[in-house]
Amino acid sequence: DAKTTQPPSMDCAEGRAANLPCNHSTISGNEYVYWYRQIHSQGPQYIIHGLKNNETNEMASLIITEDRKSSTLILPHATLRDTAVYYCIALGTGGYNKLIFGAGTRLAVHP
Amino acid sequence: DGGITQSPKYLFRKEGQNVTLSCEQNLNHDAMYWYRQDPGQGLRLIYYSQIVNDFQKGDIAEGYSVSREKKESFPLTVTSAQKNPTAFYLCASKVDRGPGELFFGEGSRLTVL
């Protein structure tokens, strides 16, 4: 499965959009990009996933570049409750049973 | 409501003792996983199971054991052979086909005294 690279930390003002980047330059054609987040001392929570096309749900939007080597998770109107560690993972169809979480990006939303 | 239940939430153990962490899911998921998380770090896979009566070692299986006698249950035993067992343990499950989300429990925090 492709390795992903994320910045260790980011800040965002409450009410503004939070744009979290992820680099997955070695991603292969059948690997999906998944995003999860973890609020302190809780289990991670699924946010969104995509393969090629941009995706949107009630929580966030996922923008994947045309060459699929990077993606951006967008929280359109960040709130204080969005403060968490965000994990970007690239996973192929044969590897659904081995989701591996790296260190992620620690997002701090401030008033 | 459907979900994953881990127990206990907090557990203290003396060195040399085995301890078993419970994980139960009522989501009818085939695949279940155990992860370990140390402070400030990501999750590392201990064991996973794709089907009843079958399980596979993850990246850090030494000192741990599991069983999968029922679809709903995937208990993890932290044995005395695990050199540094103090950690946050997370159980997860997933429908074992196609892309989709991993559902996590709330975790069990084990402290070895």
PDB file of C-alpha atoms in Angstrom:
ATOM      1  CA  ASP A   1       0.000   0.000   0.000  1.00  0.00           C
ATOM      2  CA  ALA A   2       1.154   3.525  -0.795  1.00  0.00           C
ATOM      3  CA  LYS A   3       2.879   5.578   1.876  1.00  0.00           C
ATOM      4  CA  THR A   4       1.269   8.911   2.706  1.00  0.00           C
ATOM      5  CA  THR A   5       2.888  12.113   3.948  1.00  0.00           C
ATOM      6  CA  GLN A   6       1.059  14.735   5.990  1.00  0.00           C
ATOM      7  CA  PRO A   7       2.205  17.869   7.825  1.00  0.00           C
ATOM      8  CA  PRO A   8       2.448  17.181  11.556  1.00  0.00           C
ATOM      9  CA  SER A   9       0.290  20.127  12.598  1.00  0.00           C
ATOM     10  CA  MET A  10      -1.958  22.897  11.281  1.00  0.00           C
ATOM     11  CA  ASP A  11      -4.005  25.749  12.703  1.00  0.00           C
ATOM     12  CA  CYS A  12      -7.345  27.096  11.558  1.00  0.00           C
ATOM     13  CA  ALA A  13      -9.627  29.881  12.729  1.00  0.00           C
ATOM     14  CA  GLU A  14     -13.132  28.903  13.735  1.00  0.00           C
ATOM     15  CA  GLY A  15     -15.605  29.385  10.883  1.00  0.00           C
ATOM     16  CA  ARG A  16     -12.941  29.277   8.206  1.00  0.00           C
ATOM     17  CA  ALA A  17     -12.230  26.393   5.869  1.00  0.00           C
ATOM     18  CA  ALA A  18      -9.585  23.929   6.985  1.00  0.00           C
ATOM     19  CA  ASN A  19      -7.578  22.453   4.115  1.00  0.00           C
ATOM     20  CA  LEU A  20      -5.536  19.414   5.092  1.00  0.00           C
ATOM     21  CA  PRO A  21      -3.055  18.176   2.482  1.00  0.00           C
ATOM     22  CA  CYS A  22      -1.826  14.644   1.920  1.00  0.00           C
ATOM     23  CA  ASN A  23       0.868  13.433  -0.415  1.00  0.00           C
ATOM     24  CA  HIS A  24       0.606   9.906  -1.823  1.00  0.00           C
ATOM     25  CA  SER A  25       2.927  10.044  -4.808  1.00  0.00           C
ATOM     26  CA  THR A  26       3.360   6.248  -5.008  1.00  0.00           C
ATOM     27  CA  ILE A  27      -0.353   5.482  -5.056  1.00  0.00           C
ATOM     28  CA  SER A  28      -1.387   2.814  -7.533  1.00  0.00           C
ATOM     29  CA  GLY A  29      -4.468   2.742  -9.720  1.00  0.00           C
ATOM     30  CA  ASN A  30      -6.627   0.592  -7.463  1.00  0.00           C
ATOM     31  CA  GLU A  31      -5.785   2.308  -4.180  1.00  0.00           C
ATOM     32  CA  TYR A  32      -8.391   4.462  -2.477  1.00  0.00           C
ATOM     33  CA  VAL A  33      -7.629   7.504  -0.344  1.00  0.00           C
ATOM     34  CA  TYR A  34      -9.289   7.383   3.073  1.00  0.00           C
ATOM     35  CA  TRP A  35      -9.515  10.056   5.742  1.00  0.00           C
ATOM     36  CA  TYR A  36     -10.171   9.451   9.427  1.00  0.00           C
ATOM     37  CA  ARG A  37      -9.902  11.673  12.451  1.00  0.00           C
ATOM     38  CA  GLN A  38      -9.297  11.014  16.118  1.00  0.00           C
ATOM     39  CA  ILE A  39     -10.373  13.273  18.920  1.00  0.00           C
ATOM     40  CA  HIS A  40      -8.244  12.904  22.014  1.00  0.00           C
ATOM     41  CA  SER A  41      -8.589   9.526  23.756  1.00  0.00           C
ATOM     42  CA  GLN A  42     -11.400   8.338  21.495  1.00  0.00           C
ATOM     43  CA  GLY A  43     -11.546   5.828  18.657  1.00  0.00           C
ATOM     44  CA  PRO A  44     -10.881   7.179  15.157  1.00  0.00           C
ATOM     45  CA  GLN A  45     -13.876   8.279  13.131  1.00  0.00           C
ATOM     46  CA  TYR A  46     -14.289   7.739   9.404  1.00  0.00           C
ATOM     47  CA  ILE A  47     -14.674  10.942   7.389  1.00  0.00           C
ATOM     48  CA  ILE A  48     -14.591  10.203   3.675  1.00  0.00           C
ATOM     49  CA  HIS A  49     -12.866   8.187   0.967  1.00  0.00           C
ATOM     50  CA  GLY A  50     -12.372   8.420  -2.799  1.00  0.00           C
ATOM     51  CA  LEU A  51     -10.643   6.841  -5.758  1.00  0.00           C
ATOM     52  CA  LYS A  52     -10.410   9.368  -8.604  1.00  0.00           C
ATOM     53  CA  ASN A  53     -13.281  11.798  -8.421  1.00  0.00           C
ATOM     54  CA  ASN A  54     -13.778  14.472  -5.827  1.00  0.00           C
ATOM     55  CA  GLU A  55     -16.157  13.442  -3.073  1.00  0.00           C
ATOM     56  CA  THR A  56     -18.375  15.350  -0.683  1.00  0.00           C
ATOM     57  CA  ASN A  57     -20.458  14.301   2.285  1.00  0.00           C
ATOM     58  CA  GLU A  58     -22.003  15.984   5.292  1.00  0.00           C
ATOM     59  CA  MET A  59     -18.661  16.185   7.069  1.00  0.00           C
ATOM     60  CA  ALA A  60     -16.119  17.178   4.438  1.00  0.00           C
ATOM     61  CA  SER A  61     -14.972  17.319   0.837  1.00  0.00           C
ATOM     62  CA  LEU A  62     -12.126  15.340  -0.659  1.00  0.00           C
ATOM     63  CA  ILE A  63     -10.230  16.797  -3.590  1.00  0.00           C
ATOM     64  CA  ILE A  64      -7.920  14.382  -5.428  1.00  0.00           C
ATOM     65  CA  THR A  65      -5.497  15.734  -8.014  1.00  0.00           C
ATOM     66  CA  GLU A  66      -5.789  14.463 -11.557  1.00  0.00           C
ATOM     67  CA  ASP A  67      -2.557  12.471 -11.278  1.00  0.00           C
ATOM     68  CA  ARG A  68      -3.795  11.136  -7.891  1.00  0.00           C
ATOM     69  CA  LYS A  69      -0.465  11.881  -6.238  1.00  0.00           C
ATOM     70  CA  SER A  70      -1.976  14.148  -3.642  1.00  0.00           C
ATOM     71  CA  SER A  71      -5.285  15.051  -2.073  1.00  0.00           C
ATOM     72  CA  THR A  72      -6.825  17.660   0.199  1.00  0.00           C
ATOM     73  CA  LEU A  73      -9.453  17.195   2.853  1.00  0.00           C
ATOM     74  CA  ILE A  74     -11.615  20.279   3.246  1.00  0.00           C
ATOM     75  CA  LEU A  75     -13.668  21.054   6.332  1.00  0.00           C
ATOM     76  CA  PRO A  76     -15.736  23.958   4.947  1.00  0.00           C
ATOM     77  CA  HIS A  77     -16.549  25.742   8.209  1.00  0.00           C
ATOM     78  CA  ALA A  78     -14.268  24.496  10.967  1.00  0.00           C
ATOM     79  CA  THR A  79     -15.551  24.471  14.533  1.00  0.00           C
ATOM     80  CA  LEU A  80     -13.750  23.948  17.816  1.00  0.00           C
ATOM     81  CA  ARG A  81     -15.072  20.378  17.811  1.00  0.00           C
ATOM     82  CA  ASP A  82     -13.045  19.690  14.659  1.00  0.00           C
ATOM     83  CA  THR A  83      -9.830  19.901  16.683  1.00  0.00           C
ATOM     84  CA  ALA A  84      -8.378  16.417  16.231  1.00  0.00           C
ATOM     85  CA  VAL A  85      -5.664  14.360  14.562  1.00  0.00           C
ATOM     86  CA  TYR A  86      -6.497  13.694  10.919  1.00  0.00           C
ATOM     87  CA  TYR A  87      -5.180  10.584   9.197  1.00  0.00           C
ATOM     88  CA  CYS A  88      -4.801  10.155   5.441  1.00  0.00           C
ATOM     89  CA  ILE A  89      -4.432   6.561   4.245  1.00  0.00           C
ATOM     90  CA  ALA A  90      -4.018   5.009   0.801  1.00  0.00           C
ATOM     91  CA  LEU A  91      -5.302   1.458   0.590  1.00  0.00           C
ATOM     92  CA  GLY A  92      -5.775  -0.988  -2.243  1.00  0.00           C
ATOM     93  CA  THR A  93      -8.578  -3.433  -2.894  1.00  0.00           C
ATOM     94  CA  GLY A  94      -6.463  -6.301  -1.628  1.00  0.00           C
ATOM     95  CA  GLY A  95      -5.495  -4.544   1.551  1.00  0.00           C
ATOM     96  CA  TYR A  96      -8.742  -3.515   3.167  1.00  0.00           C
ATOM     97  CA  ASN A  97      -7.926  -5.703   6.080  1.00  0.00           C
ATOM     98  CA  LYS A  98      -4.719  -3.874   6.943  1.00  0.00           C
ATOM     99  CA  LEU A  99      -5.459  -0.193   7.277  1.00  0.00           C
ATOM    100  CA  ILE A 100      -2.285   1.357   8.663  1.00  0.00           C
ATOM    101  CA  PHE A 101      -2.403   4.706  10.432  1.00  0.00           C
ATOM    102  CA  GLY A 102       0.633   6.998  10.490  1.00  0.00           C
ATOM    103  CA  ALA A 103       1.135  10.002  12.747  1.00  0.00           C
ATOM    104  CA  GLY A 104      -1.417  12.176  10.917  1.00  0.00           C
ATOM    105  CA  THR A 105      -1.954  15.953  11.084  1.00  0.00           C
ATOM    106  CA  ARG A 106      -2.897  17.553  14.371  1.00  0.00           C
ATOM    107  CA  LEU A 107      -5.451  20.259  13.509  1.00  0.00           C
ATOM    108  CA  ALA A 108      -6.052  22.960  16.091  1.00  0.00           C
ATOM    109  CA  VAL A 109      -9.133  25.124  15.535  1.00  0.00           C
ATOM    110  CA  HIS A 110      -8.997  28.329  17.535  1.00  0.00           C
ATOM    111  CA  PRO A 111     -11.612  31.023  18.255  1.00  0.00           C
TER     112      PRO A 111
ATOM    113  CA  ASP B   1     -27.929   1.033  18.083  1.00  0.00           C
ATOM    114  CA  GLY B   2     -25.284  -0.837  16.124  1.00  0.00           C
ATOM    115  CA  GLY B   3     -21.679  -0.398  17.080  1.00  0.00           C
ATOM    116  CA  ILE B   4     -18.569  -1.748  18.711  1.00  0.00           C
ATOM    117  CA  THR B   5     -18.229  -2.097  22.457  1.00  0.00           C
ATOM    118  CA  GLN B   6     -14.880  -2.383  24.170  1.00  0.00           C
ATOM    119  CA  SER B   7     -14.430  -3.197  27.810  1.00  0.00           C
ATOM    120  CA  PRO B   8     -13.081  -2.318  30.211  1.00  0.00           C
ATOM    121  CA  LYS B   9     -12.410   1.324  29.391  1.00  0.00           C
ATOM    122  CA  TYR B  10      -9.593   1.505  31.922  1.00  0.00           C
ATOM    123  CA  LEU B  11      -7.570  -1.407  33.261  1.00  0.00           C
ATOM    124  CA  PHE B  12      -4.649  -1.706  35.639  1.00  0.00           C
ATOM    125  CA  ARG B  13      -2.491  -4.765  35.813  1.00  0.00           C
ATOM    126  CA  LYS B  14       0.549  -5.883  37.700  1.00  0.00           C
ATOM    127  CA  GLU B  15       3.618  -7.022  35.839  1.00  0.00           C
ATOM    128  CA  GLY B  16       3.527 -10.721  35.003  1.00  0.00           C
ATOM    129  CA  GLN B  17      -0.250 -10.914  34.726  1.00  0.00           C
ATOM    130  CA  ASN B  18      -2.222 -11.702  31.609  1.00  0.00           C
ATOM    131  CA  VAL B  19      -5.209  -9.500  30.857  1.00  0.00           C
ATOM    132  CA  THR B  20      -8.005  -9.885  28.307  1.00  0.00           C
ATOM    133  CA  LEU B  21      -9.678  -6.959  26.562  1.00  0.00           C
ATOM    134  CA  SER B  22     -13.162  -7.506  25.238  1.00  0.00           C
ATOM    135  CA  CYS B  23     -14.447  -6.366  21.838  1.00  0.00           C
ATOM    136  CA  GLU B  24     -18.030  -7.032  20.713  1.00  0.00           C
ATOM    137  CA  GLN B  25     -19.766  -5.772  17.579  1.00  0.00           C
ATOM    138  CA  ASN B  26     -23.397  -6.036  16.462  1.00  0.00           C
ATOM    139  CA  LEU B  27     -22.809  -4.662  12.964  1.00  0.00           C
ATOM    140  CA  ASN B  28     -22.641  -8.115  11.346  1.00  0.00           C
ATOM    141  CA  HIS B  29     -19.153  -7.275  10.096  1.00  0.00           C
ATOM    142  CA  ASP B  30     -16.845 -10.038   8.920  1.00  0.00           C
ATOM    143  CA  ALA B  31     -13.490  -8.364   9.571  1.00  0.00           C
ATOM    144  CA  MET B  32     -12.236  -7.260  12.977  1.00  0.00           C
ATOM    145  CA  TYR B  33      -8.978  -5.654  14.046  1.00  0.00           C
ATOM    146  CA  TRP B  34      -6.923  -4.768  17.099  1.00  0.00           C
ATOM    147  CA  TYR B  35      -4.676  -1.714  17.124  1.00  0.00           C
ATOM    148  CA  ARG B  36      -2.306  -0.335  19.705  1.00  0.00           C
ATOM    149  CA  GLN B  37      -1.689   3.386  20.120  1.00  0.00           C
ATOM    150  CA  ASP B  38       1.113   4.953  22.146  1.00  0.00           C
ATOM    151  CA  PRO B  39       1.070   8.633  23.175  1.00  0.00           C
ATOM    152  CA  GLY B  40       1.478  11.015  20.237  1.00  0.00           C
ATOM    153  CA  GLN B  41       1.732   8.214  17.704  1.00  0.00           C
ATOM    154  CA  GLY B  42      -0.436   6.606  15.078  1.00  0.00           C
ATOM    155  CA  LEU B  43      -2.083   3.204  15.279  1.00  0.00           C
ATOM    156  CA  ARG B  44      -0.173  -0.047  14.891  1.00  0.00           C
ATOM    157  CA  LEU B  45      -1.921  -3.258  13.895  1.00  0.00           C
ATOM    158  CA  ILE B  46      -1.690  -6.149  16.367  1.00  0.00           C
ATOM    159  CA  TYR B  47      -4.018  -8.797  14.906  1.00  0.00           C
ATOM    160  CA  TYR B  48      -6.860  -8.971  12.445  1.00  0.00           C
ATOM    161  CA  SER B  49      -9.513 -11.511  11.539  1.00  0.00           C
ATOM    162  CA  GLN B  50     -11.423 -11.766   8.284  1.00  0.00           C
ATOM    163  CA  ILE B  51     -13.690 -14.630   9.277  1.00  0.00           C
ATOM    164  CA  VAL B  52     -14.675 -16.736  12.254  1.00  0.00           C
ATOM    165  CA  ASN B  53     -11.983 -19.163  13.466  1.00  0.00           C
ATOM    166  CA  ASP B  54      -9.297 -17.413  11.447  1.00  0.00           C
ATOM    167  CA  PHE B  55      -6.951 -14.555  12.332  1.00  0.00           C
ATOM    168  CA  GLN B  56      -3.650 -13.134  11.155  1.00  0.00           C
ATOM    169  CA  LYS B  57      -0.750 -11.392  12.860  1.00  0.00           C
ATOM    170  CA  GLY B  58      -0.258  -7.711  12.279  1.00  0.00           C
ATOM    171  CA  ASP B  59       2.938  -5.739  12.651  1.00  0.00           C
ATOM    172  CA  ILE B  60       3.317  -6.042  16.433  1.00  0.00           C
ATOM    173  CA  ALA B  61       1.726  -9.379  17.410  1.00  0.00           C
ATOM    174  CA  GLU B  62       4.456 -10.541  19.794  1.00  0.00           C
ATOM    175  CA  GLY B  63       3.161 -10.822  23.342  1.00  0.00           C
ATOM    176  CA  TYR B  64      -0.490 -10.782  22.290  1.00  0.00           C
ATOM    177  CA  SER B  65      -3.045 -13.457  21.469  1.00  0.00           C
ATOM    178  CA  VAL B  66      -6.578 -13.411  20.048  1.00  0.00           C
ATOM    179  CA  SER B  67      -9.480 -15.710  19.304  1.00  0.00           C
ATOM    180  CA  ARG B  68     -12.450 -15.470  16.936  1.00  0.00           C
ATOM    181  CA  GLU B  69     -14.933 -18.110  18.000  1.00  0.00           C
ATOM    182  CA  LYS B  70     -17.948 -15.951  17.183  1.00  0.00           C
ATOM    183  CA  LYS B  71     -18.503 -13.390  14.467  1.00  0.00           C
ATOM    184  CA  GLU B  72     -19.446 -10.758  17.028  1.00  0.00           C
ATOM    185  CA  SER B  73     -16.476 -11.175  19.337  1.00  0.00           C
ATOM    186  CA  PHE B  74     -12.703 -10.677  18.994  1.00  0.00           C
ATOM    187  CA  PRO B  75     -11.039 -10.616  22.432  1.00  0.00           C
ATOM    188  CA  LEU B  76      -7.385  -9.638  22.827  1.00  0.00           C
ATOM    189  CA  THR B  77      -5.161 -11.100  25.534  1.00  0.00           C
ATOM    190  CA  VAL B  78      -2.113  -9.113  26.557  1.00  0.00           C
ATOM    191  CA  THR B  79       0.260 -11.699  27.939  1.00  0.00           C
ATOM    192  CA  SER B  80       3.116 -11.334  30.375  1.00  0.00           C
ATOM    193  CA  ALA B  81       5.455 -11.755  27.399  1.00  0.00           C
ATOM    194  CA  GLN B  82       4.524  -8.305  26.101  1.00  0.00           C
ATOM    195  CA  LYS B  83       7.428  -6.167  27.278  1.00  0.00           C
ATOM    196  CA  ASN B  84       5.735  -2.770  27.255  1.00  0.00           C
ATOM    197  CA  PRO B  85       1.969  -3.299  27.442  1.00  0.00           C
ATOM    198  CA  THR B  86       0.938   0.117  28.765  1.00  0.00           C
ATOM    199  CA  ALA B  87      -0.991   1.652  25.860  1.00  0.00           C
ATOM    200  CA  PHE B  88      -4.364   2.579  24.402  1.00  0.00           C
ATOM    201  CA  TYR B  89      -5.960  -0.390  22.620  1.00  0.00           C
ATOM    202  CA  LEU B  90      -8.515   0.056  19.862  1.00  0.00           C
ATOM    203  CA  CYS B  91     -10.787  -2.545  18.305  1.00  0.00           C
ATOM    204  CA  ALA B  92     -12.376  -2.013  14.885  1.00  0.00           C
ATOM    205  CA  SER B  93     -14.568  -3.832  12.403  1.00  0.00           C
ATOM    206  CA  LYS B  94     -15.467  -3.634   8.743  1.00  0.00           C
ATOM    207  CA  VAL B  95     -17.671  -5.288   6.179  1.00  0.00           C
ATOM    208  CA  ASP B  96     -15.186  -7.553   4.446  1.00  0.00           C
ATOM    209  CA  ARG B  97     -15.884  -6.645   0.866  1.00  0.00           C
ATOM    210  CA  GLY B  98     -15.261  -3.558  -1.228  1.00  0.00           C
ATOM    211  CA  PRO B  99     -14.164  -0.125  -0.072  1.00  0.00           C
ATOM    212  CA  GLY B 100     -15.790   1.301   3.009  1.00  0.00           C
ATOM    213  CA  GLU B 101     -15.285   2.600   6.472  1.00  0.00           C
ATOM    214  CA  LEU B 102     -13.683   1.042   9.502  1.00  0.00           C
ATOM    215  CA  PHE B 103     -15.795   1.343  12.648  1.00  0.00           C
ATOM    216  CA  PHE B 104     -13.876   1.811  15.894  1.00  0.00           C
ATOM    217  CA  GLY B 105     -14.716   1.200  19.501  1.00  0.00           C
ATOM    218  CA  GLU B 106     -13.965   3.780  22.181  1.00  0.00           C
ATOM    219  CA  GLY B 107     -10.787   2.054  23.254  1.00  0.00           C
ATOM    220  CA  SER B 108      -9.342   0.428  26.363  1.00  0.00           C
ATOM    221  CA  ARG B 109      -6.516   2.067  28.252  1.00  0.00           C
ATOM    222  CA  LEU B 110      -4.215  -0.458  29.905  1.00  0.00           C
ATOM    223  CA  THR B 111      -1.713   0.585  32.545  1.00  0.00           C
ATOM    224  CA  VAL B 112       0.837  -1.831  33.931  1.00  0.00           C
ATOM    225  CA  LEU B 113       1.920  -1.000  37.453  1.00  0.00           C
TER     226      LEU B 113
END
